C-alpha positions as protocol buffer text, in pm:
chain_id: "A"
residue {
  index: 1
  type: UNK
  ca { x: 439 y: -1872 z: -614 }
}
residue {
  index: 2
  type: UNK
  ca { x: 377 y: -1524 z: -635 }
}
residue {
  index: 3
  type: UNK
  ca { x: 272 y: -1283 z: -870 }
}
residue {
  index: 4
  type: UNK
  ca { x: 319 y: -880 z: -878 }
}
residue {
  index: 5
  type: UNK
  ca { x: 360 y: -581 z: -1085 }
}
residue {
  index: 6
  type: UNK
  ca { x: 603 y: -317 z: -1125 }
}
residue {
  index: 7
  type: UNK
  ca { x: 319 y: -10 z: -1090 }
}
residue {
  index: 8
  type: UNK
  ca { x: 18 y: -263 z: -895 }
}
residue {
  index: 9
  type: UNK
  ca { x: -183 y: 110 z: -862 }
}
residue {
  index: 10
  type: UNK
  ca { x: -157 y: 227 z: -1239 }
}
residue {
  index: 11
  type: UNK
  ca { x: -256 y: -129 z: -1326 }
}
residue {
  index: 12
  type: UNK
  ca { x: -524 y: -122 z: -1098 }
}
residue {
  index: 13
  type: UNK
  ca { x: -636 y: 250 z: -1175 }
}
residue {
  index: 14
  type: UNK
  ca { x: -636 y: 123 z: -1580 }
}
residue {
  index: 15
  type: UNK
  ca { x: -838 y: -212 z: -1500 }
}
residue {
  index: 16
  type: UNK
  ca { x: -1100 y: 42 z: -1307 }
}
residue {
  index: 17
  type: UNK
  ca { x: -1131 y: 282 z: -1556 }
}
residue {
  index: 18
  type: UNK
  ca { x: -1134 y: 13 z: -1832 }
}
residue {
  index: 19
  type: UNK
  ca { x: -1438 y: -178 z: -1701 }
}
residue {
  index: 20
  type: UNK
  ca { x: -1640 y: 127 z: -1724 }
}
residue {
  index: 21
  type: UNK
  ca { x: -1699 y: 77 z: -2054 }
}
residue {
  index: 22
  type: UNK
  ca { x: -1879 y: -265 z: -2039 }
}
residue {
  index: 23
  type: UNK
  ca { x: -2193 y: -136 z: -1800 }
}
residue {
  index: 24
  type: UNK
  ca { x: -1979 y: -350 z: -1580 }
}
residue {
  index: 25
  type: UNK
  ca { x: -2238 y: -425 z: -1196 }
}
residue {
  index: 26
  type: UNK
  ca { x: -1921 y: -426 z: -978 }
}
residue {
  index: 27
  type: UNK
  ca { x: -1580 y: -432 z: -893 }
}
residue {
  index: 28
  type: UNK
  ca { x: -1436 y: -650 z: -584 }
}
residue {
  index: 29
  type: UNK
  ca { x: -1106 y: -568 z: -508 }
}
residue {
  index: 30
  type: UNK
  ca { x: -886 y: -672 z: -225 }
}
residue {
  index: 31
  type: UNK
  ca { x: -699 y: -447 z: -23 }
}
residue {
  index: 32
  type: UNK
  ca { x: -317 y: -486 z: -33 }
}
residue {
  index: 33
  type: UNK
  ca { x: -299 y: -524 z: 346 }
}
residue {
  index: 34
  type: UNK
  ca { x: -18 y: -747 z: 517 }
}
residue {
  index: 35
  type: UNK
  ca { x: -61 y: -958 z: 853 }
}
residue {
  index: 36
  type: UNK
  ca { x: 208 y: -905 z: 1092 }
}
residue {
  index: 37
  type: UNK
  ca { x: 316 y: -1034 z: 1477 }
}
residue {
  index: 38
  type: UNK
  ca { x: 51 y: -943 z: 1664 }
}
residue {
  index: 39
  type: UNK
  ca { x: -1 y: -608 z: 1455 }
}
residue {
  index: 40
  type: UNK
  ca { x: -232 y: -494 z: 1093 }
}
residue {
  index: 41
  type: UNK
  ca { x: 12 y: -332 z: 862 }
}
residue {
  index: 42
  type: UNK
  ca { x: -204 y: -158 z: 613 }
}
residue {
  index: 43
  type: UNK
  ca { x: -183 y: 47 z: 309 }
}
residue {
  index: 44
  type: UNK
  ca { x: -483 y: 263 z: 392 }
}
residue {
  index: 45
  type: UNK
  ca { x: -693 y: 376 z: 126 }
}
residue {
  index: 46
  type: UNK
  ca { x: -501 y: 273 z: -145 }
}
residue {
  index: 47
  type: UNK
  ca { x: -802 y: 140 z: -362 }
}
residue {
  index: 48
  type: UNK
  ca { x: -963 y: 506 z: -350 }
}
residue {
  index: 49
  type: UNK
  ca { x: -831 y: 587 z: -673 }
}
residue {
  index: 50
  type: UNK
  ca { x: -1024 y: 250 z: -809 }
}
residue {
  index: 51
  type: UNK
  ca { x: -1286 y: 339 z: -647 }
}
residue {
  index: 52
  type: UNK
  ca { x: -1329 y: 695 z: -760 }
}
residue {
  index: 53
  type: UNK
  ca { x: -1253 y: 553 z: -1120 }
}
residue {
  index: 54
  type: UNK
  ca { x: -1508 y: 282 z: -1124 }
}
residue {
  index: 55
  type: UNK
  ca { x: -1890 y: 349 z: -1182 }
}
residue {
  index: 56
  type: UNK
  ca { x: -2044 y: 72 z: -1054 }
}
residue {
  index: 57
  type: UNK
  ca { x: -2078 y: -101 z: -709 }
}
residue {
  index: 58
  type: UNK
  ca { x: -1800 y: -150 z: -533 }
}
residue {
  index: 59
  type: UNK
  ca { x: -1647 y: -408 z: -282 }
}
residue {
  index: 60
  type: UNK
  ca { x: -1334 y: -441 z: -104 }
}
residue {
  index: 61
  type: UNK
  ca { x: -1206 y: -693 z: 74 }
}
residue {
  index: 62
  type: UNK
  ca { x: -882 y: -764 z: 298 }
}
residue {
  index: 63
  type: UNK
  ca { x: -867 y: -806 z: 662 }
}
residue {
  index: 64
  type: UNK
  ca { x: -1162 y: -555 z: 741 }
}
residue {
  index: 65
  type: UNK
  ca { x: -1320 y: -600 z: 1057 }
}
residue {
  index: 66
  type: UNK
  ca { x: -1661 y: -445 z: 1170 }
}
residue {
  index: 67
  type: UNK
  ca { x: -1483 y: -112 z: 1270 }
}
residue {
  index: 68
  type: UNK
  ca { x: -1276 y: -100 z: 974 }
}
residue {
  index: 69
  type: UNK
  ca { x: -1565 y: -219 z: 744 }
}
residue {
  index: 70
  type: UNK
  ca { x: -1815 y: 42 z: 861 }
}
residue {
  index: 71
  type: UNK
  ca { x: -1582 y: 328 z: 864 }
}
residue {
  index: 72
  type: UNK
  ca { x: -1458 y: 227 z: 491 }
}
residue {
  index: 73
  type: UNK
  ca { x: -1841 y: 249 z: 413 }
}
residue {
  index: 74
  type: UNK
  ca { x: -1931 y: 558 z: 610 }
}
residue {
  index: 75
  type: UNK
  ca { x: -1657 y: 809 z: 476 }
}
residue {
  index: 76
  type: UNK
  ca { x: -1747 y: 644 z: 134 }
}
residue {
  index: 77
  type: UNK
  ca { x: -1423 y: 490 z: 66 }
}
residue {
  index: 78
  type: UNK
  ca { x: -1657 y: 153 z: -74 }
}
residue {
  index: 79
  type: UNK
  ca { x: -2016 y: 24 z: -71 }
}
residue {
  index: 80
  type: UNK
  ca { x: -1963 y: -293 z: 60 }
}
residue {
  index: 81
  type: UNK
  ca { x: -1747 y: -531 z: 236 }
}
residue {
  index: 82
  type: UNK
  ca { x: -1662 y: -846 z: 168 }
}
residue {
  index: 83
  type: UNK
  ca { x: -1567 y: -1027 z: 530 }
}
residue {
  index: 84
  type: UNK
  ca { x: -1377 y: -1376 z: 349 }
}
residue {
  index: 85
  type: UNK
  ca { x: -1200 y: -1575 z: 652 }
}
residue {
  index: 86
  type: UNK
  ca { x: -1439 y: -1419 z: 946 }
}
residue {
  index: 87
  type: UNK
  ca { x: -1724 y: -1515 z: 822 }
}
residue {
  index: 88
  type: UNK
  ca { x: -1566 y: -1853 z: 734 }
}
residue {
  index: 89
  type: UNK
  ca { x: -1533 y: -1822 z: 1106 }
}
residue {
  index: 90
  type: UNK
  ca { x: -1835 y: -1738 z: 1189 }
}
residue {
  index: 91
  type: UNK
  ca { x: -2129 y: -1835 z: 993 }
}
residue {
  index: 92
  type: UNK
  ca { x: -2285 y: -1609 z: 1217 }
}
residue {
  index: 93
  type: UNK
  ca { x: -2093 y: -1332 z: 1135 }
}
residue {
  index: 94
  type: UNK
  ca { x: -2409 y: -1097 z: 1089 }
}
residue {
  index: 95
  type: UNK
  ca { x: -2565 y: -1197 z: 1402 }
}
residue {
  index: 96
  type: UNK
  ca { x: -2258 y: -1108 z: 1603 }
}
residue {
  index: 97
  type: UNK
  ca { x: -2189 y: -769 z: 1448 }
}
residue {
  index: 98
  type: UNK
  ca { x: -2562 y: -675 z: 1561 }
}
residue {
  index: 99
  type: UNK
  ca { x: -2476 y: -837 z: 1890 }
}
residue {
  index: 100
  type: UNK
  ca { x: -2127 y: -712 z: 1943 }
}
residue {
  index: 101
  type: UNK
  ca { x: -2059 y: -1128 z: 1997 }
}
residue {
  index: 102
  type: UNK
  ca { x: -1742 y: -1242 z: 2038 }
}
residue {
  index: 103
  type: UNK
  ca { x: -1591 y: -1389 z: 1746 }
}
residue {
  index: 104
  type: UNK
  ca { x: -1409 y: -1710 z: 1673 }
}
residue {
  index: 105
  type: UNK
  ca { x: -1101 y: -1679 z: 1511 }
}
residue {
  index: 106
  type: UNK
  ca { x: -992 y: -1895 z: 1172 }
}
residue {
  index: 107
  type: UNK
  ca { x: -776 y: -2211 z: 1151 }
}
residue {
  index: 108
  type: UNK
  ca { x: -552 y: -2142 z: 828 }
}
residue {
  index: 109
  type: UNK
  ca { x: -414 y: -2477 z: 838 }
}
residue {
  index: 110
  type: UNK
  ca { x: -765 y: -2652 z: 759 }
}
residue {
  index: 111
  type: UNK
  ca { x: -809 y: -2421 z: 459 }
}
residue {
  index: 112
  type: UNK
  ca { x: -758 y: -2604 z: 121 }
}
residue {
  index: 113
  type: UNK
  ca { x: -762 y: -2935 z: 291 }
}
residue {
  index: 114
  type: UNK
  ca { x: -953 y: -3259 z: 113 }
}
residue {
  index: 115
  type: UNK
  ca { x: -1178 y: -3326 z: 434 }
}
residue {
  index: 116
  type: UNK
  ca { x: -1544 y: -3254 z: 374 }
}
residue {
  index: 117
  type: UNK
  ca { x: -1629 y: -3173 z: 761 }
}
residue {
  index: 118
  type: UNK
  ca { x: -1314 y: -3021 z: 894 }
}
residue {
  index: 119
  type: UNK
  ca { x: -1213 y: -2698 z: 806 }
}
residue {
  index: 120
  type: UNK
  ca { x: -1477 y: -2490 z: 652 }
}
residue {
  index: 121
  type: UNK
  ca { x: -1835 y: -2667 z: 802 }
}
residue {
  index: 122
  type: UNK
  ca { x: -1723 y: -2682 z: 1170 }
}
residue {
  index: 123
  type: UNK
  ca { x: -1733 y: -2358 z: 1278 }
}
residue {
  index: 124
  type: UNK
  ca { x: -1987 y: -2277 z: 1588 }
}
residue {
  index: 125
  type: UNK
  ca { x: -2305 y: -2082 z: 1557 }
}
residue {
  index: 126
  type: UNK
  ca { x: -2381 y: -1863 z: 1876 }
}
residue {
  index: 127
  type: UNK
  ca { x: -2547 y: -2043 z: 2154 }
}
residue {
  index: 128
  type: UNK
  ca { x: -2894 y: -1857 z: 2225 }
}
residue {
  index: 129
  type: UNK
  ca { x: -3142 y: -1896 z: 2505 }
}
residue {
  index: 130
  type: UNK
  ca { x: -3520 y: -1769 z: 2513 }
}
């Protein structure tokens, strides 16, 4: 099941500006951004508005990579990034961005499953020799 909105921006623009009030710490939003063949479809900045509206921290979240996440950062467009599925990935993920490492890519079809070691406790950590 899905759920939308007919105006998803003025709704989120409102919810922004609404939490302002409260001495609210942060906001996390997630970036509307949609997976396709092979490809990243985005919506590019469409949380700016939110962002620009909100007074607190703020996080987004949705398919950023290291690239994406430090440019989002660096022209101010958020002040931090939430990395959901690659660092599920890579419990590492830190590590590797320093290191320009590789990364291992996510298995959807263990998420949400019932088994306590497959899934989200068997990724790899980097191998490292001294």
């Amino acid at each position: 099941m899905q759920a939308g909105d007919s105006d998803p921006e003025a709704l989120g623009l409102y919810m922004a500006q609404s939490l302002k009030k409260y001495d609210i710490l942060y906001c996390h939003m997630v970036e509307p951004r949609m997976k396709t063949v092979g490809e990243k479809s985005e919506t590019p900045h469409s949380l700016l508005p939110m962002r620009k509206a909100f007074n607190g921290t703020f996080i987004v979240a949705g398919g950023y990579d290291k690239e994406d996440g430090n440019k989002a950062i660096g022209n101010n467009y958020t002040d931090l990034v939430a990395y959901g599925r690659l660092f599920l990935a890579n419990p590492d993920l830190i590590k590797r961005f320093e290191l320009d490492a590789p990364l291992k890519k996510f298995n959807r079809e263990t998420f949400y499953i019932p088994d306590p070691i497959v899934g989200y406790t068997d990724y790899p950590f980097l191998e490292f020799t001294v």
